[in-house]
Amino acid sequence: MFVTRNTLKAIKEYFFSSLKNKYEKMELESLYLITAEEILNLNRTEIRLDKGVKLLESELLKFNSVIKGLKKDIPIQQLFGKAPFYEREFVIDENVLIPRQETEELIQLIVEKNKIDSPRILDIGTGSGAIAISLNLEINNSKVYALDVSEKALDIAKKNKELLNGKVEFLKLDILKESSSKFTEKLDLIVSNPPYVLNSEKELMLSNVLDYEPHLALFVEDANPLIFYKKIVDFALINLVEEGILYFEINEKYGEEVAGLMQNNFNKIEIIKDLNGKDRFVFGTLSS
């Protein structure tokens, strides 16, 4: 079926009827509004009021293309090549994770707790650059570096830096192989949202995540779930200044274990829950 009537009412009916067996009603409403906003360049009030909006043939074709993509479980963010994060819009593709709400909470935590003037910050496993760029833009006079093992992810991060006027230096580095290396200068803050989903948890994940987001950035072996955290703690011991702070986003199952990795060399260690009440962040201050 191909929608041909060019009214907004008709396209909405077609959108819902085409996808009602794949998505819950509330999610479907959200997907429709995102799609209509993007294709028609209208705000949500204008879409809901629908004062005789008529669509061009090119706009009908775009709606049909989005519907086909959603039927295949392609995330709406990838269909449009961008995702909102911390009140900004980031370019994304299949080589980077789609930024999540929990990671926005991590940004808020760091911004609220930062008391350092002109901090030197490192983001390990930057992906789209969402954490690094957001911190640079939110914290005055911050000097921000970001690492990733993926050249393709770094290409996306650099695009976002240019689009958002961020000042971040992106570097290619495999933290698992070079965790003991000395960085170019001492750092005040290190932050990381490393891969933390267990391979055994794949079966619990939706196909729009499992099939369309990079496994390199998502998964770790069940036998060594803290591999990235261990390496990053070692790296932080060498490269943080005294009283420097290490921030992690974590798998909700491993809050105590991640905190345990830090207990010998860090103080003021805290495990923070996300808005859903799950252990999601761990941070601590390097002991002097």
PDB file of C-alpha atoms in Angstrom:
ATOM      1  CA  MET A   1       0.000   0.000   0.000  1.00  0.00           C
ATOM      2  CA  PHE A   2       1.196   3.491  -0.870  1.00  0.00           C
ATOM      3  CA  VAL A   3      -0.553   6.523   0.556  1.00  0.00           C
ATOM      4  CA  THR A   4      -1.614   8.922  -2.199  1.00  0.00           C
ATOM      5  CA  ARG A   5      -4.054  11.309  -0.496  1.00  0.00           C
ATOM      6  CA  ASN A   6      -2.081  14.393   0.365  1.00  0.00           C
ATOM      7  CA  THR A   7      -3.805  15.488   3.578  1.00  0.00           C
ATOM      8  CA  LEU A   8      -2.118  15.265   6.969  1.00  0.00           C
ATOM      9  CA  LYS A   9      -5.130  13.368   8.308  1.00  0.00           C
ATOM     10  CA  ALA A  10      -4.709  10.721   5.608  1.00  0.00           C
ATOM     11  CA  ILE A  11      -0.979  10.292   6.176  1.00  0.00           C
ATOM     12  CA  LYS A  12      -1.511   9.987   9.923  1.00  0.00           C
ATOM     13  CA  GLU A  13      -4.134   7.276   9.411  1.00  0.00           C
ATOM     14  CA  TYR A  14      -1.819   5.442   7.039  1.00  0.00           C
ATOM     15  CA  PHE A  15       1.148   5.808   9.398  1.00  0.00           C
ATOM     16  CA  PHE A  16      -0.790   4.319  12.328  1.00  0.00           C
ATOM     17  CA  SER A  17      -2.466   1.541  10.350  1.00  0.00           C
ATOM     18  CA  SER A  18       0.840   0.489   8.789  1.00  0.00           C
ATOM     19  CA  LEU A  19       2.712   0.268  12.105  1.00  0.00           C
ATOM     20  CA  LYS A  20       0.081  -0.543  14.732  1.00  0.00           C
ATOM     21  CA  ASN A  21       1.175  -4.180  14.956  1.00  0.00           C
ATOM     22  CA  LYS A  22       4.815  -3.250  15.664  1.00  0.00           C
ATOM     23  CA  TYR A  23       4.581  -0.358  18.131  1.00  0.00           C
ATOM     24  CA  GLU A  24       2.501   0.557  21.158  1.00  0.00           C
ATOM     25  CA  LYS A  25       0.119   3.481  20.719  1.00  0.00           C
ATOM     26  CA  MET A  26       2.149   6.003  22.735  1.00  0.00           C
ATOM     27  CA  GLU A  27       5.382   5.111  20.955  1.00  0.00           C
ATOM     28  CA  LEU A  28       3.604   5.274  17.603  1.00  0.00           C
ATOM     29  CA  GLU A  29       2.299   8.748  18.408  1.00  0.00           C
ATOM     30  CA  SER A  30       5.820   9.873  19.261  1.00  0.00           C
ATOM     31  CA  LEU A  31       7.256   8.373  16.058  1.00  0.00           C
ATOM     32  CA  TYR A  32       4.555  10.065  13.976  1.00  0.00           C
ATOM     33  CA  LEU A  33       5.182  13.475  15.523  1.00  0.00           C
ATOM     34  CA  ILE A  34       8.968  13.165  15.073  1.00  0.00           C
ATOM     35  CA  THR A  35       8.450  12.193  11.434  1.00  0.00           C
ATOM     36  CA  ALA A  36       5.958  14.947  10.682  1.00  0.00           C
ATOM     37  CA  GLU A  37       8.143  17.569  12.375  1.00  0.00           C
ATOM     38  CA  GLU A  38      11.147  16.516  10.346  1.00  0.00           C
ATOM     39  CA  ILE A  39       9.470  16.159   6.948  1.00  0.00           C
ATOM     40  CA  LEU A  40       7.016  19.053   7.116  1.00  0.00           C
ATOM     41  CA  ASN A  41       9.083  21.499   9.175  1.00  0.00           C
ATOM     42  CA  LEU A  42       6.121  22.127  11.483  1.00  0.00           C
ATOM     43  CA  ASN A  43       6.015  22.202  15.267  1.00  0.00           C
ATOM     44  CA  ARG A  44       3.895  19.755  17.246  1.00  0.00           C
ATOM     45  CA  THR A  45       1.099  22.232  17.899  1.00  0.00           C
ATOM     46  CA  GLU A  46       0.770  22.923  14.180  1.00  0.00           C
ATOM     47  CA  ILE A  47       0.748  19.195  13.444  1.00  0.00           C
ATOM     48  CA  ARG A  48      -1.945  18.491  16.027  1.00  0.00           C
ATOM     49  CA  LEU A  49      -4.128  21.413  14.923  1.00  0.00           C
ATOM     50  CA  ASP A  50      -3.780  20.344  11.258  1.00  0.00           C
ATOM     51  CA  LYS A  51      -5.245  23.470   9.683  1.00  0.00           C
ATOM     52  CA  GLY A  52      -5.687  21.976   6.248  1.00  0.00           C
ATOM     53  CA  VAL A  53      -2.072  20.920   5.783  1.00  0.00           C
ATOM     54  CA  LYS A  54      -1.485  19.493   2.300  1.00  0.00           C
ATOM     55  CA  LEU A  55       1.594  17.432   1.470  1.00  0.00           C
ATOM     56  CA  LEU A  56       3.746  17.596  -1.618  1.00  0.00           C
ATOM     57  CA  GLU A  57       4.428  14.381  -3.512  1.00  0.00           C
ATOM     58  CA  SER A  58       8.049  14.500  -2.301  1.00  0.00           C
ATOM     59  CA  GLU A  59       6.799  14.666   1.297  1.00  0.00           C
ATOM     60  CA  LEU A  60       4.484  11.692   0.756  1.00  0.00           C
ATOM     61  CA  LEU A  61       7.453   9.722  -0.579  1.00  0.00           C
ATOM     62  CA  LYS A  62       9.484  10.608   2.512  1.00  0.00           C
ATOM     63  CA  PHE A  63       6.677   9.434   4.817  1.00  0.00           C
ATOM     64  CA  ASN A  64       6.478   6.150   2.938  1.00  0.00           C
ATOM     65  CA  SER A  65      10.243   5.719   3.181  1.00  0.00           C
ATOM     66  CA  VAL A  66      10.167   6.254   6.952  1.00  0.00           C
ATOM     67  CA  ILE A  67       7.312   3.781   7.369  1.00  0.00           C
ATOM     68  CA  LYS A  68       9.274   1.155   5.424  1.00  0.00           C
ATOM     69  CA  GLY A  69      12.301   1.759   7.636  1.00  0.00           C
ATOM     70  CA  LEU A  70      10.296   1.514  10.848  1.00  0.00           C
ATOM     71  CA  LYS A  71       8.785  -1.760   9.655  1.00  0.00           C
ATOM     72  CA  LYS A  72      12.352  -3.096   9.456  1.00  0.00           C
ATOM     73  CA  ASP A  73      13.031  -1.861  13.029  1.00  0.00           C
ATOM     74  CA  ILE A  74      15.509   0.789  11.881  1.00  0.00           C
ATOM     75  CA  PRO A  75      15.667   3.394  14.676  1.00  0.00           C
ATOM     76  CA  ILE A  76      13.958   6.662  13.821  1.00  0.00           C
ATOM     77  CA  GLN A  77      17.183   8.510  14.685  1.00  0.00           C
ATOM     78  CA  GLN A  78      19.102   6.575  12.049  1.00  0.00           C
ATOM     79  CA  LEU A  79      16.388   7.151   9.474  1.00  0.00           C
ATOM     80  CA  PHE A  80      16.914  10.888   9.868  1.00  0.00           C
ATOM     81  CA  GLY A  81      20.632  10.681  10.670  1.00  0.00           C
ATOM     82  CA  LYS A  82      20.429  12.663  13.894  1.00  0.00           C
ATOM     83  CA  ALA A  83      19.443  12.415  17.541  1.00  0.00           C
ATOM     84  CA  PRO A  84      18.663  14.925  20.296  1.00  0.00           C
ATOM     85  CA  PHE A  85      21.016  15.007  23.289  1.00  0.00           C
ATOM     86  CA  TYR A  86      21.236  17.528  26.094  1.00  0.00           C
ATOM     87  CA  GLU A  87      19.179  20.091  24.155  1.00  0.00           C
ATOM     88  CA  ARG A  88      21.344  19.797  21.069  1.00  0.00           C
ATOM     89  CA  GLU A  89      21.134  17.743  17.890  1.00  0.00           C
ATOM     90  CA  PHE A  90      23.891  15.267  17.060  1.00  0.00           C
ATOM     91  CA  VAL A  91      24.604  13.573  13.749  1.00  0.00           C
ATOM     92  CA  ILE A  92      24.529   9.790  14.090  1.00  0.00           C
ATOM     93  CA  ASP A  93      24.757   6.720  11.875  1.00  0.00           C
ATOM     94  CA  GLU A  94      25.142   2.956  12.259  1.00  0.00           C
ATOM     95  CA  ASN A  95      28.742   3.373  13.476  1.00  0.00           C
ATOM     96  CA  VAL A  96      27.822   5.097  16.746  1.00  0.00           C
ATOM     97  CA  LEU A  97      25.392   4.512  19.566  1.00  0.00           C
ATOM     98  CA  ILE A  98      22.251   6.603  19.697  1.00  0.00           C
ATOM     99  CA  PRO A  99      22.686   8.892  22.733  1.00  0.00           C
ATOM    100  CA  ARG A 100      20.445   7.906  25.622  1.00  0.00           C
ATOM    101  CA  GLN A 101      18.629   9.745  28.409  1.00  0.00           C
ATOM    102  CA  GLU A 102      20.802   8.055  31.035  1.00  0.00           C
ATOM    103  CA  THR A 103      23.887   9.609  29.496  1.00  0.00           C
ATOM    104  CA  GLU A 104      22.230  13.020  29.624  1.00  0.00           C
ATOM    105  CA  GLU A 105      21.940  12.405  33.359  1.00  0.00           C
ATOM    106  CA  LEU A 106      25.683  11.722  33.453  1.00  0.00           C
ATOM    107  CA  ILE A 107      26.362  15.107  31.819  1.00  0.00           C
ATOM    108  CA  GLN A 108      24.114  16.811  34.362  1.00  0.00           C
ATOM    109  CA  LEU A 109      25.891  15.063  37.235  1.00  0.00           C
ATOM    110  CA  ILE A 110      29.332  16.177  36.037  1.00  0.00           C
ATOM    111  CA  VAL A 111      28.256  19.749  35.307  1.00  0.00           C
ATOM    112  CA  GLU A 112      26.632  20.132  38.728  1.00  0.00           C
ATOM    113  CA  LYS A 113      29.586  18.668  40.626  1.00  0.00           C
ATOM    114  CA  ASN A 114      32.386  20.407  38.732  1.00  0.00           C
ATOM    115  CA  LYS A 115      34.134  23.033  40.863  1.00  0.00           C
ATOM    116  CA  ILE A 116      37.300  23.288  38.763  1.00  0.00           C
ATOM    117  CA  ASP A 117      38.059  26.377  36.695  1.00  0.00           C
ATOM    118  CA  SER A 118      39.146  25.513  33.149  1.00  0.00           C
ATOM    119  CA  PRO A 119      39.151  21.721  33.723  1.00  0.00           C
ATOM    120  CA  ARG A 120      41.060  19.322  31.490  1.00  0.00           C
ATOM    121  CA  ILE A 121      38.630  16.536  30.601  1.00  0.00           C
ATOM    122  CA  LEU A 122      39.002  13.211  28.799  1.00  0.00           C
ATOM    123  CA  ASP A 123      36.099  11.157  27.412  1.00  0.00           C
ATOM    124  CA  ILE A 124      37.054   7.517  26.768  1.00  0.00           C
ATOM    125  CA  GLY A 125      34.983   5.714  24.120  1.00  0.00           C
ATOM    126  CA  THR A 126      33.419   8.879  22.732  1.00  0.00           C
ATOM    127  CA  GLY A 127      31.356   7.446  19.860  1.00  0.00           C
ATOM    128  CA  SER A 128      29.330  10.336  18.416  1.00  0.00           C
ATOM    129  CA  GLY A 129      31.182  12.764  20.678  1.00  0.00           C
ATOM    130  CA  ALA A 130      27.982  13.539  22.593  1.00  0.00           C
ATOM    131  CA  ILE A 131      29.608  13.439  26.055  1.00  0.00           C
ATOM    132  CA  ALA A 132      32.806  15.274  25.113  1.00  0.00           C
ATOM    133  CA  ILE A 133      31.122  18.024  23.099  1.00  0.00           C
ATOM    134  CA  SER A 134      28.340  18.540  25.637  1.00  0.00           C
ATOM    135  CA  LEU A 135      30.828  18.902  28.495  1.00  0.00           C
ATOM    136  CA  ASN A 136      32.934  21.320  26.465  1.00  0.00           C
ATOM    137  CA  LEU A 137      29.909  23.478  25.694  1.00  0.00           C
ATOM    138  CA  GLU A 138      28.475  23.315  29.223  1.00  0.00           C
ATOM    139  CA  ILE A 139      31.665  23.911  31.246  1.00  0.00           C
ATOM    140  CA  ASN A 140      33.342  27.242  30.649  1.00  0.00           C
ATOM    141  CA  ASN A 141      36.938  27.218  29.450  1.00  0.00           C
ATOM    142  CA  SER A 142      37.110  23.427  29.531  1.00  0.00           C
ATOM    143  CA  LYS A 143      39.838  21.694  27.544  1.00  0.00           C
ATOM    144  CA  VAL A 144      38.376  18.425  26.314  1.00  0.00           C
ATOM    145  CA  TYR A 145      39.954  15.382  24.706  1.00  0.00           C
ATOM    146  CA  ALA A 146      38.112  12.293  23.487  1.00  0.00           C
ATOM    147  CA  LEU A 147      39.263   8.793  22.505  1.00  0.00           C
ATOM    148  CA  ASP A 148      37.735   6.023  20.445  1.00  0.00           C
ATOM    149  CA  VAL A 149      39.018   2.863  18.787  1.00  0.00           C
ATOM    150  CA  SER A 150      36.723   3.316  15.767  1.00  0.00           C
ATOM    151  CA  GLU A 151      37.850   5.585  12.948  1.00  0.00           C
ATOM    152  CA  LYS A 152      34.295   5.723  11.603  1.00  0.00           C
ATOM    153  CA  ALA A 153      32.937   6.800  14.983  1.00  0.00           C
ATOM    154  CA  LEU A 154      35.591   9.503  15.201  1.00  0.00           C
ATOM    155  CA  ASP A 155      34.543  10.796  11.775  1.00  0.00           C
ATOM    156  CA  ILE A 156      30.995  11.278  13.113  1.00  0.00           C
ATOM    157  CA  ALA A 157      32.301  12.903  16.313  1.00  0.00           C
ATOM    158  CA  LYS A 158      34.348  15.382  14.277  1.00  0.00           C
ATOM    159  CA  LYS A 159      31.270  16.285  12.201  1.00  0.00           C
ATOM    160  CA  ASN A 160      29.372  16.998  15.407  1.00  0.00           C
ATOM    161  CA  LYS A 161      32.208  19.141  16.719  1.00  0.00           C
ATOM    162  CA  GLU A 162      32.067  21.282  13.580  1.00  0.00           C
ATOM    163  CA  LEU A 163      28.274  21.529  13.537  1.00  0.00           C
ATOM    164  CA  LEU A 164      28.024  22.481  17.220  1.00  0.00           C
ATOM    165  CA  ASN A 165      31.157  24.632  17.395  1.00  0.00           C
ATOM    166  CA  GLY A 166      32.725  22.440  20.047  1.00  0.00           C
ATOM    167  CA  LYS A 167      36.388  22.545  20.935  1.00  0.00           C
ATOM    168  CA  VAL A 168      37.392  18.928  21.418  1.00  0.00           C
ATOM    169  CA  GLU A 169      40.540  17.113  20.338  1.00  0.00           C
ATOM    170  CA  PHE A 170      39.654  13.633  19.074  1.00  0.00           C
ATOM    171  CA  LEU A 171      42.234  10.838  19.166  1.00  0.00           C
ATOM    172  CA  LYS A 172      42.212   7.234  17.964  1.00  0.00           C
ATOM    173  CA  LEU A 173      43.249   4.862  20.752  1.00  0.00           C
ATOM    174  CA  ASP A 174      42.338   1.361  21.940  1.00  0.00           C
ATOM    175  CA  ILE A 175      42.099   1.707  25.703  1.00  0.00           C
ATOM    176  CA  LEU A 176      42.370  -2.066  26.164  1.00  0.00           C
ATOM    177  CA  LYS A 177      45.811  -2.075  24.551  1.00  0.00           C
ATOM    178  CA  GLU A 178      47.160   1.253  25.730  1.00  0.00           C
ATOM    179  CA  SER A 179      45.634   1.773  29.157  1.00  0.00           C
ATOM    180  CA  SER A 180      48.996   2.154  30.875  1.00  0.00           C
ATOM    181  CA  SER A 181      50.171   4.849  28.484  1.00  0.00           C
ATOM    182  CA  LYS A 182      50.799   8.375  29.671  1.00  0.00           C
ATOM    183  CA  PHE A 183      48.516  11.047  28.246  1.00  0.00           C
ATOM    184  CA  THR A 184      49.755  14.344  26.842  1.00  0.00           C
ATOM    185  CA  GLU A 185      48.978  16.198  30.075  1.00  0.00           C
ATOM    186  CA  LYS A 186      47.484  15.566  33.490  1.00  0.00           C
ATOM    187  CA  LEU A 187      43.697  15.529  33.573  1.00  0.00           C
ATOM    188  CA  ASP A 188      41.182  16.900  36.055  1.00  0.00           C
ATOM    189  CA  LEU A 189      38.274  14.707  34.972  1.00  0.00           C
ATOM    190  CA  ILE A 190      37.989  11.405  33.130  1.00  0.00           C
ATOM    191  CA  VAL A 191      34.587  10.164  32.024  1.00  0.00           C
ATOM    192  CA  SER A 192      33.609   6.974  30.238  1.00  0.00           C
ATOM    193  CA  ASN A 193      30.471   5.211  29.109  1.00  0.00           C
ATOM    194  CA  PRO A 194      32.209   2.025  27.927  1.00  0.00           C
ATOM    195  CA  PRO A 195      30.640  -1.156  26.521  1.00  0.00           C
ATOM    196  CA  TYR A 196      28.836  -2.833  29.418  1.00  0.00           C
ATOM    197  CA  VAL A 197      25.992  -4.963  28.050  1.00  0.00           C
ATOM    198  CA  LEU A 198      26.713  -8.674  28.559  1.00  0.00           C
ATOM    199  CA  ASN A 199      26.631 -10.950  25.534  1.00  0.00           C
ATOM    200  CA  SER A 200      24.087 -13.058  27.424  1.00  0.00           C
ATOM    201  CA  GLU A 201      21.773 -10.023  27.550  1.00  0.00           C
ATOM    202  CA  LYS A 202      21.483  -9.809  23.761  1.00  0.00           C
ATOM    203  CA  GLU A 203      18.335 -11.899  23.766  1.00  0.00           C
ATOM    204  CA  LEU A 204      16.657  -9.298  25.997  1.00  0.00           C
ATOM    205  CA  MET A 205      17.363  -6.433  23.608  1.00  0.00           C
ATOM    206  CA  LEU A 206      15.044  -5.029  20.981  1.00  0.00           C
ATOM    207  CA  SER A 207      15.981  -5.668  17.371  1.00  0.00           C
ATOM    208  CA  ASN A 208      16.209  -1.939  16.607  1.00  0.00           C
ATOM    209  CA  VAL A 209      19.198  -1.854  18.978  1.00  0.00           C
ATOM    210  CA  LEU A 210      20.644  -5.294  18.309  1.00  0.00           C
ATOM    211  CA  ASP A 211      20.505  -5.079  14.526  1.00  0.00           C
ATOM    212  CA  TYR A 212      21.349  -1.435  13.932  1.00  0.00           C
ATOM    213  CA  GLU A 213      23.759  -0.177  16.608  1.00  0.00           C
ATOM    214  CA  PRO A 214      27.476  -1.091  16.760  1.00  0.00           C
ATOM    215  CA  HIS A 215      28.161  -4.192  18.863  1.00  0.00           C
ATOM    216  CA  LEU A 216      31.703  -2.941  19.428  1.00  0.00           C
ATOM    217  CA  ALA A 217      30.273  -0.106  21.528  1.00  0.00           C
ATOM    218  CA  LEU A 218      27.661  -2.210  23.326  1.00  0.00           C
ATOM    219  CA  PHE A 219      28.819  -5.648  24.367  1.00  0.00           C
ATOM    220  CA  VAL A 220      31.362  -7.328  26.630  1.00  0.00           C
ATOM    221  CA  GLU A 221      32.062 -10.984  27.336  1.00  0.00           C
ATOM    222  CA  ASP A 222      30.181 -12.434  30.301  1.00  0.00           C
ATOM    223  CA  ALA A 223      33.454 -13.866  31.615  1.00  0.00           C
ATOM    224  CA  ASN A 224      35.047 -10.412  31.895  1.00  0.00           C
ATOM    225  CA  PRO A 225      32.275  -7.820  32.254  1.00  0.00           C
ATOM    226  CA  LEU A 226      34.475  -5.179  33.906  1.00  0.00           C
ATOM    227  CA  ILE A 227      37.356  -5.331  31.442  1.00  0.00           C
ATOM    228  CA  PHE A 228      36.974  -1.701  30.332  1.00  0.00           C
ATOM    229  CA  TYR A 229      36.492  -0.412  33.861  1.00  0.00           C
ATOM    230  CA  LYS A 230      39.661  -2.117  35.082  1.00  0.00           C
ATOM    231  CA  LYS A 231      41.721  -0.672  32.234  1.00  0.00           C
ATOM    232  CA  ILE A 232      40.282   2.813  32.637  1.00  0.00           C
ATOM    233  CA  VAL A 233      40.925   2.812  36.391  1.00  0.00           C
ATOM    234  CA  ASP A 234      44.575   1.914  35.650  1.00  0.00           C
ATOM    235  CA  PHE A 235      44.730   4.693  33.077  1.00  0.00           C
ATOM    236  CA  ALA A 236      43.195   7.181  35.525  1.00  0.00           C
ATOM    237  CA  LEU A 237      45.777   6.370  38.218  1.00  0.00           C
ATOM    238  CA  ILE A 238      48.523   7.525  35.865  1.00  0.00           C
ATOM    239  CA  ASN A 239      46.806  10.430  34.171  1.00  0.00           C
ATOM    240  CA  LEU A 240      44.539  12.159  36.721  1.00  0.00           C
ATOM    241  CA  VAL A 241      45.846  14.954  38.897  1.00  0.00           C
ATOM    242  CA  GLU A 242      45.597  14.468  42.658  1.00  0.00           C
ATOM    243  CA  GLU A 243      41.957  15.001  43.606  1.00  0.00           C
ATOM    244  CA  GLY A 244      41.000  14.391  39.974  1.00  0.00           C
ATOM    245  CA  ILE A 245      37.635  12.714  39.437  1.00  0.00           C
ATOM    246  CA  LEU A 246      36.731   9.579  37.475  1.00  0.00           C
ATOM    247  CA  TYR A 247      33.131   9.183  36.263  1.00  0.00           C
ATOM    248  CA  PHE A 248      31.583   6.004  34.846  1.00  0.00           C
ATOM    249  CA  GLU A 249      28.259   4.993  33.352  1.00  0.00           C
ATOM    250  CA  ILE A 250      27.643   1.358  34.272  1.00  0.00           C
ATOM    251  CA  ASN A 251      25.569  -1.765  33.844  1.00  0.00           C
ATOM    252  CA  GLU A 252      23.023  -1.642  36.675  1.00  0.00           C
ATOM    253  CA  LYS A 253      24.225  -5.069  37.897  1.00  0.00           C
ATOM    254  CA  TYR A 254      27.774  -3.963  38.656  1.00  0.00           C
ATOM    255  CA  GLY A 255      27.673  -0.816  40.754  1.00  0.00           C
ATOM    256  CA  GLU A 256      29.362  -2.358  43.791  1.00  0.00           C
ATOM    257  CA  GLU A 257      31.926  -4.160  41.644  1.00  0.00           C
ATOM    258  CA  VAL A 258      32.939  -1.006  39.740  1.00  0.00           C
ATOM    259  CA  ALA A 259      33.155   0.914  43.008  1.00  0.00           C
ATOM    260  CA  GLY A 260      35.307  -1.925  44.353  1.00  0.00           C
ATOM    261  CA  LEU A 261      37.812  -1.444  41.522  1.00  0.00           C
ATOM    262  CA  MET A 262      38.305   2.135  42.720  1.00  0.00           C
ATOM    263  CA  GLN A 263      38.375   1.652  46.481  1.00  0.00           C
ATOM    264  CA  ASN A 264      42.141   1.295  46.927  1.00  0.00           C
ATOM    265  CA  ASN A 265      43.057   4.529  45.188  1.00  0.00           C
ATOM    266  CA  PHE A 266      39.949   6.712  45.196  1.00  0.00           C
ATOM    267  CA  ASN A 267      37.850   8.262  47.936  1.00  0.00           C
ATOM    268  CA  LYS A 268      34.413   9.894  48.026  1.00  0.00           C
ATOM    269  CA  ILE A 269      33.188   7.027  45.847  1.00  0.00           C
ATOM    270  CA  GLU A 270      29.472   7.158  45.104  1.00  0.00           C
ATOM    271  CA  ILE A 271      27.032   4.960  43.212  1.00  0.00           C
ATOM    272  CA  ILE A 272      24.214   7.048  41.725  1.00  0.00           C
ATOM    273  CA  LYS A 273      20.874   5.788  40.446  1.00  0.00           C
ATOM    274  CA  ASP A 274      19.312   6.989  37.202  1.00  0.00           C
ATOM    275  CA  LEU A 275      15.781   8.363  36.908  1.00  0.00           C
ATOM    276  CA  ASN A 276      14.468   4.801  36.643  1.00  0.00           C
ATOM    277  CA  GLY A 277      15.957   3.923  40.030  1.00  0.00           C
ATOM    278  CA  LYS A 278      18.741   1.718  38.621  1.00  0.00           C
ATOM    279  CA  ASP A 279      22.394   1.938  39.623  1.00  0.00           C
ATOM    280  CA  ARG A 280      23.839   3.765  36.620  1.00  0.00           C
ATOM    281  CA  PHE A 281      26.811   5.954  37.573  1.00  0.00           C
ATOM    282  CA  VAL A 282      29.893   5.557  39.728  1.00  0.00           C
ATOM    283  CA  PHE A 283      32.397   8.286  40.467  1.00  0.00           C
ATOM    284  CA  GLY A 284      35.260   8.875  42.831  1.00  0.00           C
ATOM    285  CA  THR A 285      38.132  11.262  43.613  1.00  0.00           C
ATOM    286  CA  LEU A 286      41.740  10.152  43.258  1.00  0.00           C
ATOM    287  CA  SER A 287      43.346  10.033  46.684  1.00  0.00           C
ATOM    288  CA  SER A 288      46.205  12.447  47.334  1.00  0.00           C
TER     289      SER A 288
END
